[in-house]
Amino acid sequence: MRRAVPIFAAVLVLTACSQTTTGSPSGTDSGAPRTTTTTADTPGSSTREPAKRPKTITVRDVDPCTLLTEAQRTQFGTDQPPRPGKVPGFDWATCHHNRADGKYLVGITAVGTEGIEFYTGSADADKAEKMEVAGFPAVLVKEPGKLPKCTVAVDVSDGQMVDASVSSFGDTPVEELCRLVPQVAGAVVANLLAK
């Protein structure tokens, strides 16, 4: 995702200065909606079927720092206070939930100007694995490498999405990040539905 790389770089810069204490996610069920993964379809058609969603959610004025409860942050092992911000170059509201031990960090972004086509319409669209989060269309994007990241983008409205990501400075394998991020996305969607 060439366009998504600056977002990750910005997240890492914003989270580089954190204190060190311990914390780990628990294996308990958060009560978040289930996520279902399906295989990716190859893009190629210019006509787009209308998205099937259980509800249309507008996220333009949503504070992403309100999209995980304190109990959910504890479950995911993010023991530092939420840090609001903006994604440079996009003006998207974002919130970072850091672990003091630096094992990984959780990011939530409310995107009111782009849908999941941001991921599925790029040159690397074949890396966007289609899935579903609580009945909403979504994609999972795995970005291995020195700074691994796994993202689930949920299509909440035409031209809008909520983006949950779990990233690491390299200490946590991308497979572990990709096991955790659907749980984060499920919790975020549950909280959006409850608003």
mmCIF file of C-alpha atoms in Angstrom, residues 52-194:
data_model
loop_
_atom_site.group_PDB
_atom_site.id
_atom_site.type_symbol
_atom_site.label_atom_id
_atom_site.label_comp_id
_atom_site.label_asym_id
_atom_site.label_seq_id
_atom_site.Cartn_x
_atom_site.Cartn_y
_atom_site.Cartn_z
ATOM 1 C CA LYS A 52 -24.503 -4.496 2.179
ATOM 2 C CA ARG A 53 -24.341 -3.190 5.720
ATOM 3 C CA PRO A 54 -26.579 -3.755 8.737
ATOM 4 C CA LYS A 55 -26.616 0.022 9.254
ATOM 5 C CA THR A 56 -25.015 3.156 7.802
ATOM 6 C CA ILE A 57 -22.711 4.899 10.272
ATOM 7 C CA THR A 58 -21.269 8.378 9.751
ATOM 8 C CA VAL A 59 -17.814 8.769 11.295
ATOM 9 C CA ARG A 60 -16.947 12.293 10.107
ATOM 10 C CA ASP A 61 -17.389 13.825 13.568
ATOM 11 C CA VAL A 62 -16.507 10.769 15.663
ATOM 12 C CA ASP A 63 -13.623 11.050 18.123
ATOM 13 C CA PRO A 64 -11.649 7.828 17.554
ATOM 14 C CA CYS A 65 -10.386 7.970 21.155
ATOM 15 C CA THR A 66 -13.956 7.119 22.246
ATOM 16 C CA LEU A 67 -14.069 3.921 20.172
ATOM 17 C CA LEU A 68 -12.376 1.645 22.712
ATOM 18 C CA THR A 69 -13.564 1.463 26.302
ATOM 19 C CA GLU A 70 -11.135 1.385 29.201
ATOM 20 C CA ALA A 71 -11.915 -2.319 29.711
ATOM 21 C CA GLN A 72 -11.194 -3.042 26.027
ATOM 22 C CA ARG A 73 -7.919 -1.110 26.166
ATOM 23 C CA THR A 74 -6.939 -3.216 29.182
ATOM 24 C CA GLN A 75 -7.902 -6.388 27.331
ATOM 25 C CA PHE A 76 -5.668 -5.422 24.409
ATOM 26 C CA GLY A 77 -2.804 -4.558 26.767
ATOM 27 C CA THR A 78 -2.652 -0.866 25.882
ATOM 28 C CA ASP A 79 -1.831 0.619 29.257
ATOM 29 C CA GLN A 80 -1.016 4.201 28.251
ATOM 30 C CA PRO A 81 -3.565 7.047 27.968
ATOM 31 C CA PRO A 82 -5.138 7.419 24.492
ATOM 32 C CA ARG A 83 -3.317 9.951 22.304
ATOM 33 C CA PRO A 84 -5.452 11.812 19.733
ATOM 34 C CA GLY A 85 -3.925 13.048 16.516
ATOM 35 C CA LYS A 86 -4.367 13.591 12.784
ATOM 36 C CA VAL A 87 -2.935 11.563 9.922
ATOM 37 C CA PRO A 88 -0.579 13.973 8.124
ATOM 38 C CA GLY A 89 -1.592 14.728 4.565
ATOM 39 C CA PHE A 90 -5.091 13.304 5.040
ATOM 40 C CA ASP A 91 -6.522 15.273 7.997
ATOM 41 C CA TRP A 92 -8.090 12.083 9.376
ATOM 42 C CA ALA A 93 -8.750 11.917 13.116
ATOM 43 C CA THR A 94 -6.748 9.138 14.732
ATOM 44 C CA CYS A 95 -6.066 7.834 18.222
ATOM 45 C CA HIS A 96 -3.112 5.809 19.424
ATOM 46 C CA HIS A 97 -3.320 3.337 22.273
ATOM 47 C CA ASN A 98 0.213 2.428 23.285
ATOM 48 C CA ARG A 99 1.727 -0.300 25.403
ATOM 49 C CA ALA A 100 4.416 0.963 27.721
ATOM 50 C CA ASP A 101 6.516 -2.123 27.003
ATOM 51 C CA GLY A 102 6.511 -1.220 23.293
ATOM 52 C CA LYS A 103 5.427 -4.699 22.165
ATOM 53 C CA TYR A 104 2.852 -3.191 19.814
ATOM 54 C CA LEU A 105 0.476 -0.264 19.530
ATOM 55 C CA VAL A 106 -3.165 -0.004 18.533
ATOM 56 C CA GLY A 107 -4.395 2.752 16.249
ATOM 57 C CA ILE A 108 -7.992 3.730 15.472
ATOM 58 C CA THR A 109 -8.728 6.133 12.608
ATOM 59 C CA ALA A 110 -12.120 7.580 11.687
ATOM 60 C CA VAL A 111 -12.054 8.327 7.963
ATOM 61 C CA GLY A 112 -14.918 10.467 6.706
ATOM 62 C CA THR A 113 -13.506 11.102 3.234
ATOM 63 C CA GLU A 114 -12.456 7.655 1.953
ATOM 64 C CA GLY A 115 -14.053 4.212 1.925
ATOM 65 C CA ILE A 116 -12.278 0.859 1.962
ATOM 66 C CA GLU A 117 -11.527 1.473 -1.718
ATOM 67 C CA PHE A 118 -8.516 3.318 -0.297
ATOM 68 C CA TYR A 119 -7.116 -0.197 0.171
ATOM 69 C CA THR A 120 -8.973 -2.246 -2.451
ATOM 70 C CA GLY A 121 -8.488 0.272 -5.253
ATOM 71 C CA SER A 122 -4.708 0.592 -4.915
ATOM 72 C CA ALA A 123 -1.987 -1.113 -6.932
ATOM 73 C CA ASP A 124 -1.557 -3.580 -4.042
ATOM 74 C CA ALA A 125 -5.272 -4.457 -3.848
ATOM 75 C CA ASP A 126 -4.473 -8.168 -4.044
ATOM 76 C CA LYS A 127 -3.069 -7.869 -0.506
ATOM 77 C CA ALA A 128 -6.456 -6.692 0.838
ATOM 78 C CA GLU A 129 -8.191 -9.813 2.169
ATOM 79 C CA LYS A 130 -11.969 -9.415 2.207
ATOM 80 C CA MET A 131 -13.729 -10.123 5.468
ATOM 81 C CA GLU A 132 -16.767 -9.069 7.464
ATOM 82 C CA VAL A 133 -16.996 -7.365 10.851
ATOM 83 C CA ALA A 134 -20.427 -7.518 12.512
ATOM 84 C CA GLY A 135 -22.109 -7.664 9.097
ATOM 85 C CA PHE A 136 -20.077 -4.775 7.642
ATOM 86 C CA PRO A 137 -17.796 -5.297 4.629
ATOM 87 C CA ALA A 138 -14.151 -5.024 5.640
ATOM 88 C CA VAL A 139 -10.645 -5.800 4.473
ATOM 89 C CA LEU A 140 -7.586 -7.038 6.326
ATOM 90 C CA VAL A 141 -4.249 -5.745 5.080
ATOM 91 C CA LYS A 142 -1.051 -7.424 6.256
ATOM 92 C CA GLU A 143 2.159 -5.400 5.989
ATOM 93 C CA PRO A 144 5.158 -7.525 7.022
ATOM 94 C CA GLY A 145 8.671 -6.131 7.157
ATOM 95 C CA LYS A 146 10.910 -4.326 9.614
ATOM 96 C CA LEU A 147 7.936 -2.352 10.947
ATOM 97 C CA PRO A 148 5.076 -4.882 10.690
ATOM 98 C CA LYS A 149 1.474 -3.752 10.732
ATOM 99 C CA CYS A 150 -1.921 -5.345 10.298
ATOM 100 C CA THR A 151 -5.009 -3.268 9.520
ATOM 101 C CA VAL A 152 -8.726 -3.967 9.342
ATOM 102 C CA ALA A 153 -10.672 -1.269 7.495
ATOM 103 C CA VAL A 154 -14.451 -1.449 7.973
ATOM 104 C CA ASP A 155 -16.853 0.031 5.393
ATOM 105 C CA VAL A 156 -19.361 1.853 7.611
ATOM 106 C CA SER A 157 -20.841 4.155 4.953
ATOM 107 C CA ASP A 158 -20.305 5.085 1.315
ATOM 108 C CA GLY A 159 -16.981 6.920 1.229
ATOM 109 C CA GLN A 160 -16.331 6.410 4.944
ATOM 110 C CA MET A 161 -14.492 3.804 6.983
ATOM 111 C CA VAL A 162 -13.112 3.121 10.395
ATOM 112 C CA ASP A 163 -9.589 1.776 10.380
ATOM 113 C CA ALA A 164 -8.196 -0.371 13.223
ATOM 114 C CA SER A 165 -4.518 -1.257 13.133
ATOM 115 C CA VAL A 166 -1.996 -3.026 15.306
ATOM 116 C CA SER A 167 1.634 -2.263 14.533
ATOM 117 C CA SER A 168 5.032 -3.023 15.954
ATOM 118 C CA PHE A 169 8.558 -1.659 15.877
ATOM 119 C CA GLY A 170 9.639 -5.160 14.856
ATOM 120 C CA ASP A 171 9.479 -7.122 18.114
ATOM 121 C CA THR A 172 6.066 -8.678 17.418
ATOM 122 C CA PRO A 173 5.517 -10.871 14.347
ATOM 123 C CA VAL A 174 2.914 -9.678 11.831
ATOM 124 C CA GLU A 175 0.953 -12.930 12.314
ATOM 125 C CA GLU A 176 0.371 -12.028 15.975
ATOM 126 C CA LEU A 177 -0.694 -8.508 14.996
ATOM 127 C CA CYS A 178 -3.130 -9.950 12.435
ATOM 128 C CA ARG A 179 -4.674 -12.254 15.051
ATOM 129 C CA LEU A 180 -5.322 -9.303 17.358
ATOM 130 C CA VAL A 181 -6.565 -6.626 14.928
ATOM 131 C CA PRO A 182 -9.926 -8.288 14.033
ATOM 132 C CA GLN A 183 -10.758 -8.289 17.753
ATOM 133 C CA VAL A 184 -9.930 -4.581 17.936
ATOM 134 C CA ALA A 185 -12.049 -3.854 14.842
ATOM 135 C CA GLY A 186 -14.946 -5.843 16.314
ATOM 136 C CA ALA A 187 -14.782 -3.856 19.547
ATOM 137 C CA VAL A 188 -14.680 -0.560 17.621
ATOM 138 C CA VAL A 189 -17.721 -1.484 15.520
ATOM 139 C CA ALA A 190 -19.646 -2.607 18.609
ATOM 140 C CA ASN A 191 -18.977 0.760 20.227
ATOM 141 C CA LEU A 192 -19.994 2.636 17.062
ATOM 142 C CA LEU A 193 -23.251 0.683 16.935
ATOM 143 C CA ALA A 194 -23.927 1.517 20.590
#
